[in-house]
GROMACS .gro file of N, CA and C in nm:
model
  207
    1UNK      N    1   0.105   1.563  -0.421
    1UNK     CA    2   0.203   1.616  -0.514
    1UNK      C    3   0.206   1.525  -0.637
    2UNK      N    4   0.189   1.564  -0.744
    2UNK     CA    5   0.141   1.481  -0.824
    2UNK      C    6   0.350   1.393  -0.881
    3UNK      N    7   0.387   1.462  -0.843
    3UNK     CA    8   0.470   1.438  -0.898
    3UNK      C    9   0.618   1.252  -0.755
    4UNK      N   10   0.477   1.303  -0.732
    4UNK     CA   11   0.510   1.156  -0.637
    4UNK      C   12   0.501   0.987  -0.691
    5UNK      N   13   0.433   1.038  -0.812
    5UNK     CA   14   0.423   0.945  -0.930
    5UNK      C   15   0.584   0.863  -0.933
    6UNK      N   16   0.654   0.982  -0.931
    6UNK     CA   17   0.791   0.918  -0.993
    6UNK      C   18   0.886   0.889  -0.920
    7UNK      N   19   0.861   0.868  -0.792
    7UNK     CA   20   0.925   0.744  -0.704
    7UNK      C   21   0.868   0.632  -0.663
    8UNK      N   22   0.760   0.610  -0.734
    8UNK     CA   23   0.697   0.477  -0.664
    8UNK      C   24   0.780   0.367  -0.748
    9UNK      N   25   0.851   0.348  -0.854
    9UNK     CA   26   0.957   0.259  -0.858
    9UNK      C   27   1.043   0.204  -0.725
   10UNK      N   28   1.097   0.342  -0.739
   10UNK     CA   29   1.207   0.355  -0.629
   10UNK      C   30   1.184   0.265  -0.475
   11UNK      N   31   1.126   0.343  -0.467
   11UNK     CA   32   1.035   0.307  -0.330
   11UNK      C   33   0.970   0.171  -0.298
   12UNK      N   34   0.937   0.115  -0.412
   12UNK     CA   35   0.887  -0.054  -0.465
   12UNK      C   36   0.990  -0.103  -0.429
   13UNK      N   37   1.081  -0.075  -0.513
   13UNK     CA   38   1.254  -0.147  -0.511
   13UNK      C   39   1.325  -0.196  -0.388
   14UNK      N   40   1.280  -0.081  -0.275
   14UNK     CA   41   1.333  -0.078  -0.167
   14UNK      C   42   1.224  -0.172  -0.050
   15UNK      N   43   1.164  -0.208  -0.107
   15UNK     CA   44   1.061  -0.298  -0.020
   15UNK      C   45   0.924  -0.282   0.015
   16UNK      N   46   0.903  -0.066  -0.004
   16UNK     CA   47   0.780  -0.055   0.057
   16UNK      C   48   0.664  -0.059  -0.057
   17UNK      N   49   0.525  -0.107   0.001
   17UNK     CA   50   0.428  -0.169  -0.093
   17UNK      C   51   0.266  -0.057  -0.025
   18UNK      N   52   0.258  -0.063  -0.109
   18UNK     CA   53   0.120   0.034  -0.130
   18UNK      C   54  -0.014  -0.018  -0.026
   19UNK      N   55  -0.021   0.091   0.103
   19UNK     CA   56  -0.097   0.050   0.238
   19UNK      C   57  -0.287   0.153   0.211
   20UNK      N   58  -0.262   0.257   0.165
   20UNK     CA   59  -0.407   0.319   0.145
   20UNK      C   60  -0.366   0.457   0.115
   21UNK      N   61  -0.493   0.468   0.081
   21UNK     CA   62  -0.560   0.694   0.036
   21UNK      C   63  -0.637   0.706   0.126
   22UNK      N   64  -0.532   0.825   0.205
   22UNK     CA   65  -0.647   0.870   0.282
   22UNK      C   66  -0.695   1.020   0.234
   23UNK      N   67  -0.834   0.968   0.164
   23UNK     CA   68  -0.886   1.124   0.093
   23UNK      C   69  -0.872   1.262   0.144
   24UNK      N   70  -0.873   1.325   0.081
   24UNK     CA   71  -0.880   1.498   0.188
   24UNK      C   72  -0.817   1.495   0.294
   25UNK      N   73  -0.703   1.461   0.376
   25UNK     CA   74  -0.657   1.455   0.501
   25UNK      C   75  -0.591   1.528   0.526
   26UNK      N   76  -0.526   1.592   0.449
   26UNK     CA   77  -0.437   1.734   0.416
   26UNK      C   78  -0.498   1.832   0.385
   27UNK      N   79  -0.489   1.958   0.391
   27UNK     CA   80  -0.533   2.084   0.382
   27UNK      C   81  -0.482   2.053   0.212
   28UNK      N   82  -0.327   2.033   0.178
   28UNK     CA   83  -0.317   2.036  -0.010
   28UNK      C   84  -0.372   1.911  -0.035
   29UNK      N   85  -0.496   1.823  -0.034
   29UNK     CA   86  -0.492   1.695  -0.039
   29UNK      C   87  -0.513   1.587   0.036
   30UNK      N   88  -0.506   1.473  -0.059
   30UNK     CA   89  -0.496   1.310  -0.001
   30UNK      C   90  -0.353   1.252  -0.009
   31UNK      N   91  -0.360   1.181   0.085
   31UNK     CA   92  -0.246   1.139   0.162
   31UNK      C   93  -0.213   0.986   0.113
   32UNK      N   94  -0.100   0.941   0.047
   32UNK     CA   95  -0.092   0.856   0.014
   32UNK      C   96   0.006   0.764   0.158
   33UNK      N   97  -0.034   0.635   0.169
   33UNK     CA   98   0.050   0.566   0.245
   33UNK      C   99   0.120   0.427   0.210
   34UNK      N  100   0.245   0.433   0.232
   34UNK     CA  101   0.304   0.268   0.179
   34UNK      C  102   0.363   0.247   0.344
   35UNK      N  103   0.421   0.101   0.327
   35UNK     CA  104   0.422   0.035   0.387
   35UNK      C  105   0.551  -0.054   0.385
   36UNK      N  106   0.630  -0.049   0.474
   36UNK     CA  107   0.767  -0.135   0.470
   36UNK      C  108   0.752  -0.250   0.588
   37UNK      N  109   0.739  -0.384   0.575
   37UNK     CA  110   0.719  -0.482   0.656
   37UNK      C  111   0.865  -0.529   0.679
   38UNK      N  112   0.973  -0.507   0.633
   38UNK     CA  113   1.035  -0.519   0.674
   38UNK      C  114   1.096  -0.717   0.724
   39UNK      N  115   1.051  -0.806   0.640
   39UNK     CA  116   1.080  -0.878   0.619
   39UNK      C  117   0.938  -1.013   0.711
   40UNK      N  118   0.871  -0.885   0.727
   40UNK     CA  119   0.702  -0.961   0.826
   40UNK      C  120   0.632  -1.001   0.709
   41UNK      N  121   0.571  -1.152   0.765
   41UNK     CA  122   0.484  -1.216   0.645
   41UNK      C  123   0.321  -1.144   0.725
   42UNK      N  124   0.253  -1.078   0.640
   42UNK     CA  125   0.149  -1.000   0.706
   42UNK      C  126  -0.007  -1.128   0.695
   43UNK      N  127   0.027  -1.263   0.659
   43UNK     CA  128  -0.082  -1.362   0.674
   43UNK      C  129  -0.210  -1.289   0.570
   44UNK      N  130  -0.137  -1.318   0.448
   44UNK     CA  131  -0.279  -1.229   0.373
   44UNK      C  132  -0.382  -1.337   0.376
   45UNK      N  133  -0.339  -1.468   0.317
   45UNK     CA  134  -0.487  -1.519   0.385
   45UNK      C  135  -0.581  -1.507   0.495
   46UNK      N  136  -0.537  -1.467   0.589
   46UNK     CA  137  -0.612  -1.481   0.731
   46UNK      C  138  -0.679  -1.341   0.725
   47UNK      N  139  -0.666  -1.251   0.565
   47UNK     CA  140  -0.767  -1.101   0.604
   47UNK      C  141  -0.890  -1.134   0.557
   48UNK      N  142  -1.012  -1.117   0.597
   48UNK     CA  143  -1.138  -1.081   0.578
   48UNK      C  144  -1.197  -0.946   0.530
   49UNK      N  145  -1.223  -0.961   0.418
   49UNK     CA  146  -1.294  -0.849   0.399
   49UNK      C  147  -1.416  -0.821   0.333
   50UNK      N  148  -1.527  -0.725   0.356
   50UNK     CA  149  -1.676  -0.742   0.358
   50UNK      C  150  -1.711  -0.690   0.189
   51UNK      N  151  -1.600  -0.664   0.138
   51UNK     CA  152  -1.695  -0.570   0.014
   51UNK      C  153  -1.567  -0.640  -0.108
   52UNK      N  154  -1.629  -0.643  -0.233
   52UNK     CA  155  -1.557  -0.680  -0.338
   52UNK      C  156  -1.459  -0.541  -0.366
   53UNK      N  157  -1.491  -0.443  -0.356
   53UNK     CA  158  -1.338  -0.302  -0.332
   53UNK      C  159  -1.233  -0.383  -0.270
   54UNK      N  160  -1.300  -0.417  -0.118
   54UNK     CA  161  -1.167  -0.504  -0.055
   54UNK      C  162  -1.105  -0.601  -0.088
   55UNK      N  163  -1.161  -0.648  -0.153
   55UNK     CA  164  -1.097  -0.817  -0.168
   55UNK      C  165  -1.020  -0.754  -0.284
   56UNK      N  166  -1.028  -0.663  -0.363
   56UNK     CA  167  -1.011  -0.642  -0.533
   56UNK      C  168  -0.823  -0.527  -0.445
   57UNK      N  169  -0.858  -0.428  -0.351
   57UNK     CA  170  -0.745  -0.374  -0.314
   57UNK      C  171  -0.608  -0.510  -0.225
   58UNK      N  172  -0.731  -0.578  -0.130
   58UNK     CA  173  -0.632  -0.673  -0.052
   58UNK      C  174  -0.527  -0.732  -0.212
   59UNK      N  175  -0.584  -0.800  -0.287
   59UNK     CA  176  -0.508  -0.857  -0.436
   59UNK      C  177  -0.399  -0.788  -0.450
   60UNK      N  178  -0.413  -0.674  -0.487
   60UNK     CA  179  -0.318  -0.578  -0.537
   60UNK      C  180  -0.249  -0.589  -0.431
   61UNK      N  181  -0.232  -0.520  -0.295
   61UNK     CA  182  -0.179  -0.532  -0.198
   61UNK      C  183  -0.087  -0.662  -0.189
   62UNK      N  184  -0.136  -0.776  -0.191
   62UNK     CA  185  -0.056  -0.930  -0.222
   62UNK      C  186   0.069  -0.930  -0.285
   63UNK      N  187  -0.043  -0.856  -0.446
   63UNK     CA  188   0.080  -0.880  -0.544
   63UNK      C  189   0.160  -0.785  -0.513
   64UNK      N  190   0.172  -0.668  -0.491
   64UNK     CA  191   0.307  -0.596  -0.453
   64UNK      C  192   0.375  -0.653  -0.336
   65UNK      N  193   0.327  -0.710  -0.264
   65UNK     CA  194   0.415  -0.797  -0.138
   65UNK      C  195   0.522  -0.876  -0.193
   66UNK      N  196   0.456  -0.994  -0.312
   66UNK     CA  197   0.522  -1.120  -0.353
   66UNK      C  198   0.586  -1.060  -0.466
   67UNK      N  199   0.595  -0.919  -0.499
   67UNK     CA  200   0.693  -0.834  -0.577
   67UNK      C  201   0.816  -0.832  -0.533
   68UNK      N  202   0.811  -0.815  -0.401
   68UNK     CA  203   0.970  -0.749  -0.322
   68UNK      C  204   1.007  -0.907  -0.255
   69UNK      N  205   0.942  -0.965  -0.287
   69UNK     CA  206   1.030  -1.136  -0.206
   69UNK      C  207   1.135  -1.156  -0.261
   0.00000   0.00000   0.00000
């Protein structure tokens, strides 16, 4: 829904932080997923990942974490 654009403030605000796309997973679409940890430190150092995509999404992922601290 494109218009899902305009709660990702909201939704930031409230703690939850941006987890993946899952392409085509829906009959209308890709499926967006966030993520509420809920006050869990998720050890971003301790992730490994094999491809510069990952390391470049894990980042982003970080920085929206150390957003909601």
């Amino acid at each position: 829904d494109p218009g899902v654009v305009l709660l990702g403030e909201a939704l930031s605000s409230l703690g939850f932080v941006f987890s993946c796309i899952l392409p085509e997973t829906r009959e209308d679409g890709d499926e967006l997923r966030l993520q509420y940890l809920h006050g869990v430190d998720p050890h971003i150092e301790e992730i490994a990942t094999s491809s510069d995509f990952g390391r470049g999404l894990l980042a982003e992922i970080a920085a929206s974490l150390a957003k909601t601290d």
